[in-house]
Amino acid sequence: MANKGLFASAIAKLLPAADTRNHEGAPAYAYGPQAKLAQLAVTGTLSETFYATAEAQLSDVIAAAQACDPGFVAKAAVYARASGAMKDMPALLAAYLTVADPDLAVRVFGRVIDNGRMLRSYVQILRSGQVGRTSLGTRPKRLVQGWLERASIRDLMAAATGRDPSLADIVRMVHPKPADAERRAFYGWLIGKPYDVGALPAEIAAFEAWKADPSRPLPPVPFEWLTAFELSAEQWGELAGSMGWQALRMNLNTLARNGAFDVEGVTGRVVERLGDPAAIARVKPMPYQLQMALAAADEAVPLTVQAALEDALEQSLARVPAVAGRVVVCPDVSGSMASPATGVRKGALSKVRCIDVAALVAAAMLRTNRDARVLPFEQGVVKLKLDPKARVAVNAAKLAAVGGGGTNVSAPLALLNKTGEKVDLVVIVSDNESWVDATRGGATATLREWDLLKRRCPAAKLVCVDIAPYGTTQAQSRSDILNIGGFSDAVFDGIARFAAGETRDWVSIVEAVEV
């Protein structure tokens, strides 16, 4: 009989050798320019992460964009905004296109700059000089003017919440043409110029009247405008019924701190709003946002409200598809996964860690694939028993509580090979900074273990969900391996499509976007 060790070594030599090093200095595979741009677009936040500074991310995304055709950049911008629910990166790519391909920049603008917050980011980036210009220029100026002129008064009021630049700054820059006396009065009020008081929008007139007499009913303006003033518990309770769904989810502790839940009827109304299926379908909150809101809720937040958040989390995962066959989900729970998923910004540290995202992906897949096996890993596979019938939040919290140790992405594959377990789909959720299993040459340990598994299970597929903007993977994409980035619902859809036989790689997913 042939020597199995020698035979395995010979086969391993046929695998592609690692062509770069990750941030831990261990062998890895570099993404091509298009795949790297797609990964940065859906995972980068231009904030400091465990391994990369905000400046390094910015440099990487500009370099990746320059290495790609502008058409792909445009598609990546739209995909990151529409499917990935990202903010900074699509705004950056839309701004980059004003230099790289002004015609494409016009076509992409409305698909990416879809609210006031995105508009302010777009203008800020254009003026920063990072994409090759320090002013808006003629065509971008017309785009911004058009956004302002098409926006409703409600949209403009929402856009007026935030600074650097403020909406007033933008109006002063681009000088939009008011279509009527109401819009002219609003712009005058906004930038501190004379205006016709009688022509003010009703909402602004009510706000000015309320400021003069706070005993009047709260005006229908963004709640942030009102919280700058001293409010009673009853007024906070009123805000709980009028602020947006996402704002409500984010301000439960503030409402509790200001006595809103002590006001009769407020708790019930909040419970009803948080659990409203129509609102959840419209807002499409990310599951990890709800998980973190639940984890951050103070004891003063009523238990019924916390239960409503948990119900909302379950509803948000209703679209997670069941996958046929034997599924193994492998969340990375190593030390580097304690890094905030959306990065570190001065005065705005995110409570959402990469490990929370990985745990939630695993728990969500277990929810819809109850026979799935979950193998959390750090230096090795961590023994942890999860109940497939438990709520997602319970299992996600158990996984996220593990945390620590070095990173060994190949560990769960090695265990499956050791036990001889048959599998159809393996999903690894990681930042890909594997170093415990570093090889001296040739292929990475992850690709070697996957090759061994494929010999036992020829039809098996591997999905590597990359949730950090570091630009490398432990397993090159091919017909049976999908690298996909991000932490939105689009990830679950990508996994399901790949498992069902759509052999599109990550770049093809972005290429399919129409611009």
PDB file of N, CA and C in Angstrom, residues 291 294 310 313-314 317 331 333 353 355-370 372 374 376 384-402:
ATOM      1  N   GLN A 291     -29.085  42.830  18.536  1.00  0.00           N
ATOM      2  CA  GLN A 291     -28.406  42.054  19.569  1.00  0.00           C
ATOM      3  C   GLN A 291     -27.663  42.977  20.531  1.00  0.00           C
ATOM      4  N   LEU A 294     -30.025  44.974  22.739  1.00  0.00           N
ATOM      5  CA  LEU A 294     -30.507  44.103  23.813  1.00  0.00           C
ATOM      6  C   LEU A 294     -29.449  43.962  24.898  1.00  0.00           C
ATOM      7  N   GLU A 310     -35.904  41.434  21.674  1.00  0.00           N
ATOM      8  CA  GLU A 310     -35.529  40.066  21.327  1.00  0.00           C
ATOM      9  C   GLU A 310     -36.445  39.521  20.229  1.00  0.00           C
ATOM     10  N   LEU A 313     -35.313  40.943  17.021  1.00  0.00           N
ATOM     11  CA  LEU A 313     -34.128  40.236  16.541  1.00  0.00           C
ATOM     12  C   LEU A 313     -34.528  38.961  15.806  1.00  0.00           C
ATOM     13  N   GLU A 314     -35.440  38.214  16.402  1.00  0.00           N
ATOM     14  CA  GLU A 314     -35.903  36.990  15.752  1.00  0.00           C
ATOM     15  C   GLU A 314     -36.554  37.308  14.405  1.00  0.00           C
ATOM     16  N   LEU A 317     -34.216  37.985  11.526  1.00  0.00           N
ATOM     17  CA  LEU A 317     -33.514  36.817  11.005  1.00  0.00           C
ATOM     18  C   LEU A 317     -34.447  35.873  10.258  1.00  0.00           C
ATOM     19  N   PRO A 331     -17.441  29.936  14.062  1.00  0.00           N
ATOM     20  CA  PRO A 331     -17.150  31.330  14.412  1.00  0.00           C
ATOM     21  C   PRO A 331     -15.784  31.463  15.085  1.00  0.00           C
ATOM     22  N   VAL A 333     -13.473  32.957  17.684  1.00  0.00           N
ATOM     23  CA  VAL A 333     -13.648  33.602  18.987  1.00  0.00           C
ATOM     24  C   VAL A 333     -12.296  33.963  19.596  1.00  0.00           C
ATOM     25  N   ARG A 353     -18.629  44.074  18.644  1.00  0.00           N
ATOM     26  CA  ARG A 353     -17.309  43.502  18.368  1.00  0.00           C
ATOM     27  C   ARG A 353     -17.412  42.505  17.221  1.00  0.00           C
ATOM     28  N   ILE A 355     -16.413  39.559  17.303  1.00  0.00           N
ATOM     29  CA  ILE A 355     -16.841  38.283  17.873  1.00  0.00           C
ATOM     30  C   ILE A 355     -18.358  38.233  18.019  1.00  0.00           C
ATOM     31  N   ASP A 356     -18.979  39.391  18.285  1.00  0.00           N
ATOM     32  CA  ASP A 356     -20.445  39.434  18.379  1.00  0.00           C
ATOM     33  C   ASP A 356     -21.079  39.134  17.026  1.00  0.00           C
ATOM     34  N   VAL A 357     -20.485  39.690  15.967  1.00  0.00           N
ATOM     35  CA  VAL A 357     -20.999  39.444  14.627  1.00  0.00           C
ATOM     36  C   VAL A 357     -20.842  37.973  14.260  1.00  0.00           C
ATOM     37  N   ALA A 358     -19.656  37.414  14.528  1.00  0.00           N
ATOM     38  CA  ALA A 358     -19.418  36.009  14.211  1.00  0.00           C
ATOM     39  C   ALA A 358     -20.367  35.101  14.985  1.00  0.00           C
ATOM     40  N   ALA A 359     -20.572  35.415  16.255  1.00  0.00           N
ATOM     41  CA  ALA A 359     -21.463  34.608  17.078  1.00  0.00           C
ATOM     42  C   ALA A 359     -22.890  34.677  16.576  1.00  0.00           C
ATOM     43  N   LEU A 360     -23.305  35.855  16.150  1.00  0.00           N
ATOM     44  CA  LEU A 360     -24.674  36.012  15.684  1.00  0.00           C
ATOM     45  C   LEU A 360     -24.897  35.283  14.363  1.00  0.00           C
ATOM     46  N   VAL A 361     -23.911  35.320  13.456  1.00  0.00           N
ATOM     47  CA  VAL A 361     -24.029  34.572  12.205  1.00  0.00           C
ATOM     48  C   VAL A 361     -24.192  33.084  12.505  1.00  0.00           C
ATOM     49  N   ALA A 362     -23.377  32.577  13.431  1.00  0.00           N
ATOM     50  CA  ALA A 362     -23.454  31.159  13.792  1.00  0.00           C
ATOM     51  C   ALA A 362     -24.790  30.817  14.432  1.00  0.00           C
ATOM     52  N   ALA A 363     -25.229  31.640  15.374  1.00  0.00           N
ATOM     53  CA  ALA A 363     -26.488  31.378  16.065  1.00  0.00           C
ATOM     54  C   ALA A 363     -27.667  31.467  15.110  1.00  0.00           C
ATOM     55  N   ALA A 364     -27.602  32.414  14.163  1.00  0.00           N
ATOM     56  CA  ALA A 364     -28.693  32.575  13.211  1.00  0.00           C
ATOM     57  C   ALA A 364     -28.784  31.375  12.276  1.00  0.00           C
ATOM     58  N   MET A 365     -27.640  30.881  11.814  1.00  0.00           N
ATOM     59  CA  MET A 365     -27.664  29.716  10.935  1.00  0.00           C
ATOM     60  C   MET A 365     -28.126  28.475  11.683  1.00  0.00           C
ATOM     61  N   LEU A 366     -27.772  28.380  12.958  1.00  0.00           N
ATOM     62  CA  LEU A 366     -28.243  27.267  13.769  1.00  0.00           C
ATOM     63  C   LEU A 366     -29.753  27.331  13.947  1.00  0.00           C
ATOM     64  N   ARG A 367     -30.275  28.552  13.975  1.00  0.00           N
ATOM     65  CA  ARG A 367     -31.712  28.743  14.164  1.00  0.00           C
ATOM     66  C   ARG A 367     -32.514  28.154  13.017  1.00  0.00           C
ATOM     67  N   THR A 368     -32.020  28.339  11.791  1.00  0.00           N
ATOM     68  CA  THR A 368     -32.751  27.854  10.619  1.00  0.00           C
ATOM     69  C   THR A 368     -32.218  26.518  10.110  1.00  0.00           C
ATOM     70  N   ASN A 369     -31.090  26.080  10.628  1.00  0.00           N
ATOM     71  CA  ASN A 369     -30.507  24.778  10.263  1.00  0.00           C
ATOM     72  C   ASN A 369     -30.197  24.043  11.565  1.00  0.00           C
ATOM     73  N   ARG A 370     -31.239  23.497  12.188  1.00  0.00           N
ATOM     74  CA  ARG A 370     -31.114  23.024  13.574  1.00  0.00           C
ATOM     75  C   ARG A 370     -30.237  21.784  13.730  1.00  0.00           C
ATOM     76  N   ALA A 372     -27.350  21.758  12.259  1.00  0.00           N
ATOM     77  CA  ALA A 372     -25.997  22.258  12.005  1.00  0.00           C
ATOM     78  C   ALA A 372     -25.112  22.043  13.230  1.00  0.00           C
ATOM     79  N   VAL A 374     -21.923  23.585  15.346  1.00  0.00           N
ATOM     80  CA  VAL A 374     -21.197  24.830  15.554  1.00  0.00           C
ATOM     81  C   VAL A 374     -19.866  24.513  16.220  1.00  0.00           C
ATOM     82  N   PRO A 376     -16.871  26.668  17.407  1.00  0.00           N
ATOM     83  CA  PRO A 376     -16.107  27.903  17.649  1.00  0.00           C
ATOM     84  C   PRO A 376     -14.628  27.565  17.805  1.00  0.00           C
ATOM     85  N   LEU A 384     -18.295  23.736  23.252  1.00  0.00           N
ATOM     86  CA  LEU A 384     -19.414  24.549  23.725  1.00  0.00           C
ATOM     87  C   LEU A 384     -20.700  23.948  23.183  1.00  0.00           C
ATOM     88  N   LYS A 385     -21.660  23.714  24.065  1.00  0.00           N
ATOM     89  CA  LYS A 385     -22.930  23.104  23.658  1.00  0.00           C
ATOM     90  C   LYS A 385     -23.982  24.198  23.511  1.00  0.00           C
ATOM     91  N   LEU A 386     -24.593  24.245  22.347  1.00  0.00           N
ATOM     92  CA  LEU A 386     -25.651  25.211  22.078  1.00  0.00           C
ATOM     93  C   LEU A 386     -26.972  24.473  21.858  1.00  0.00           C
ATOM     94  N   ASP A 387     -28.045  25.115  22.248  1.00  0.00           N
ATOM     95  CA  ASP A 387     -29.369  24.557  22.062  1.00  0.00           C
ATOM     96  C   ASP A 387     -29.984  25.147  20.798  1.00  0.00           C
ATOM     97  N   PRO A 388     -30.196  24.348  19.745  1.00  0.00           N
ATOM     98  CA  PRO A 388     -30.743  24.890  18.497  1.00  0.00           C
ATOM     99  C   PRO A 388     -32.140  25.474  18.648  1.00  0.00           C
ATOM    100  N   LYS A 389     -32.834  25.118  19.730  1.00  0.00           N
ATOM    101  CA  LYS A 389     -34.178  25.636  19.954  1.00  0.00           C
ATOM    102  C   LYS A 389     -34.173  26.924  20.774  1.00  0.00           C
ATOM    103  N   ALA A 390     -33.004  27.280  21.319  1.00  0.00           N
ATOM    104  CA  ALA A 390     -32.913  28.496  22.127  1.00  0.00           C
ATOM    105  C   ALA A 390     -33.002  29.719  21.232  1.00  0.00           C
ATOM    106  N   ARG A 391     -33.374  30.834  21.823  1.00  0.00           N
ATOM    107  CA  ARG A 391     -33.415  32.080  21.059  1.00  0.00           C
ATOM    108  C   ARG A 391     -32.020  32.434  20.570  1.00  0.00           C
ATOM    109  N   VAL A 392     -31.980  33.118  19.444  1.00  0.00           N
ATOM    110  CA  VAL A 392     -30.710  33.498  18.833  1.00  0.00           C
ATOM    111  C   VAL A 392     -29.847  34.281  19.811  1.00  0.00           C
ATOM    112  N   ALA A 393     -30.454  35.205  20.541  1.00  0.00           N
ATOM    113  CA  ALA A 393     -29.703  36.046  21.464  1.00  0.00           C
ATOM    114  C   ALA A 393     -28.994  35.225  22.532  1.00  0.00           C
ATOM    115  N   VAL A 394     -29.618  34.139  22.971  1.00  0.00           N
ATOM    116  CA  VAL A 394     -29.030  33.292  24.017  1.00  0.00           C
ATOM    117  C   VAL A 394     -27.784  32.597  23.491  1.00  0.00           C
ATOM    118  N   ASN A 395     -27.888  31.969  22.313  1.00  0.00           N
ATOM    119  CA  ASN A 395     -26.735  31.265  21.756  1.00  0.00           C
ATOM    120  C   ASN A 395     -25.627  32.219  21.336  1.00  0.00           C
ATOM    121  N   ALA A 396     -26.006  33.366  20.792  1.00  0.00           N
ATOM    122  CA  ALA A 396     -24.995  34.350  20.389  1.00  0.00           C
ATOM    123  C   ALA A 396     -24.219  34.840  21.604  1.00  0.00           C
ATOM    124  N   ALA A 397     -24.913  35.064  22.716  1.00  0.00           N
ATOM    125  CA  ALA A 397     -24.244  35.521  23.935  1.00  0.00           C
ATOM    126  C   ALA A 397     -23.285  34.459  24.459  1.00  0.00           C
ATOM    127  N   LYS A 398     -23.668  33.186  24.376  1.00  0.00           N
ATOM    128  CA  LYS A 398     -22.780  32.106  24.827  1.00  0.00           C
ATOM    129  C   LYS A 398     -21.495  32.078  24.007  1.00  0.00           C
ATOM    130  N   LEU A 399     -21.638  32.203  22.697  1.00  0.00           N
ATOM    131  CA  LEU A 399     -20.466  32.183  21.831  1.00  0.00           C
ATOM    132  C   LEU A 399     -19.573  33.395  22.061  1.00  0.00           C
ATOM    133  N   ALA A 400     -20.192  34.556  22.156  1.00  0.00           N
ATOM    134  CA  ALA A 400     -19.414  35.788  22.328  1.00  0.00           C
ATOM    135  C   ALA A 400     -18.703  35.831  23.661  1.00  0.00           C
ATOM    136  N   ALA A 401     -19.181  35.064  24.637  1.00  0.00           N
ATOM    137  CA  ALA A 401     -18.567  35.067  25.972  1.00  0.00           C
ATOM    138  C   ALA A 401     -17.278  34.270  26.015  1.00  0.00           C
ATOM    139  N   VAL A 402     -16.991  33.488  24.961  1.00  0.00           N
ATOM    140  CA  VAL A 402     -15.777  32.651  24.982  1.00  0.00           C
ATOM    141  C   VAL A 402     -14.545  33.548  24.911  1.00  0.00           C
TER     142      VAL A 402
END
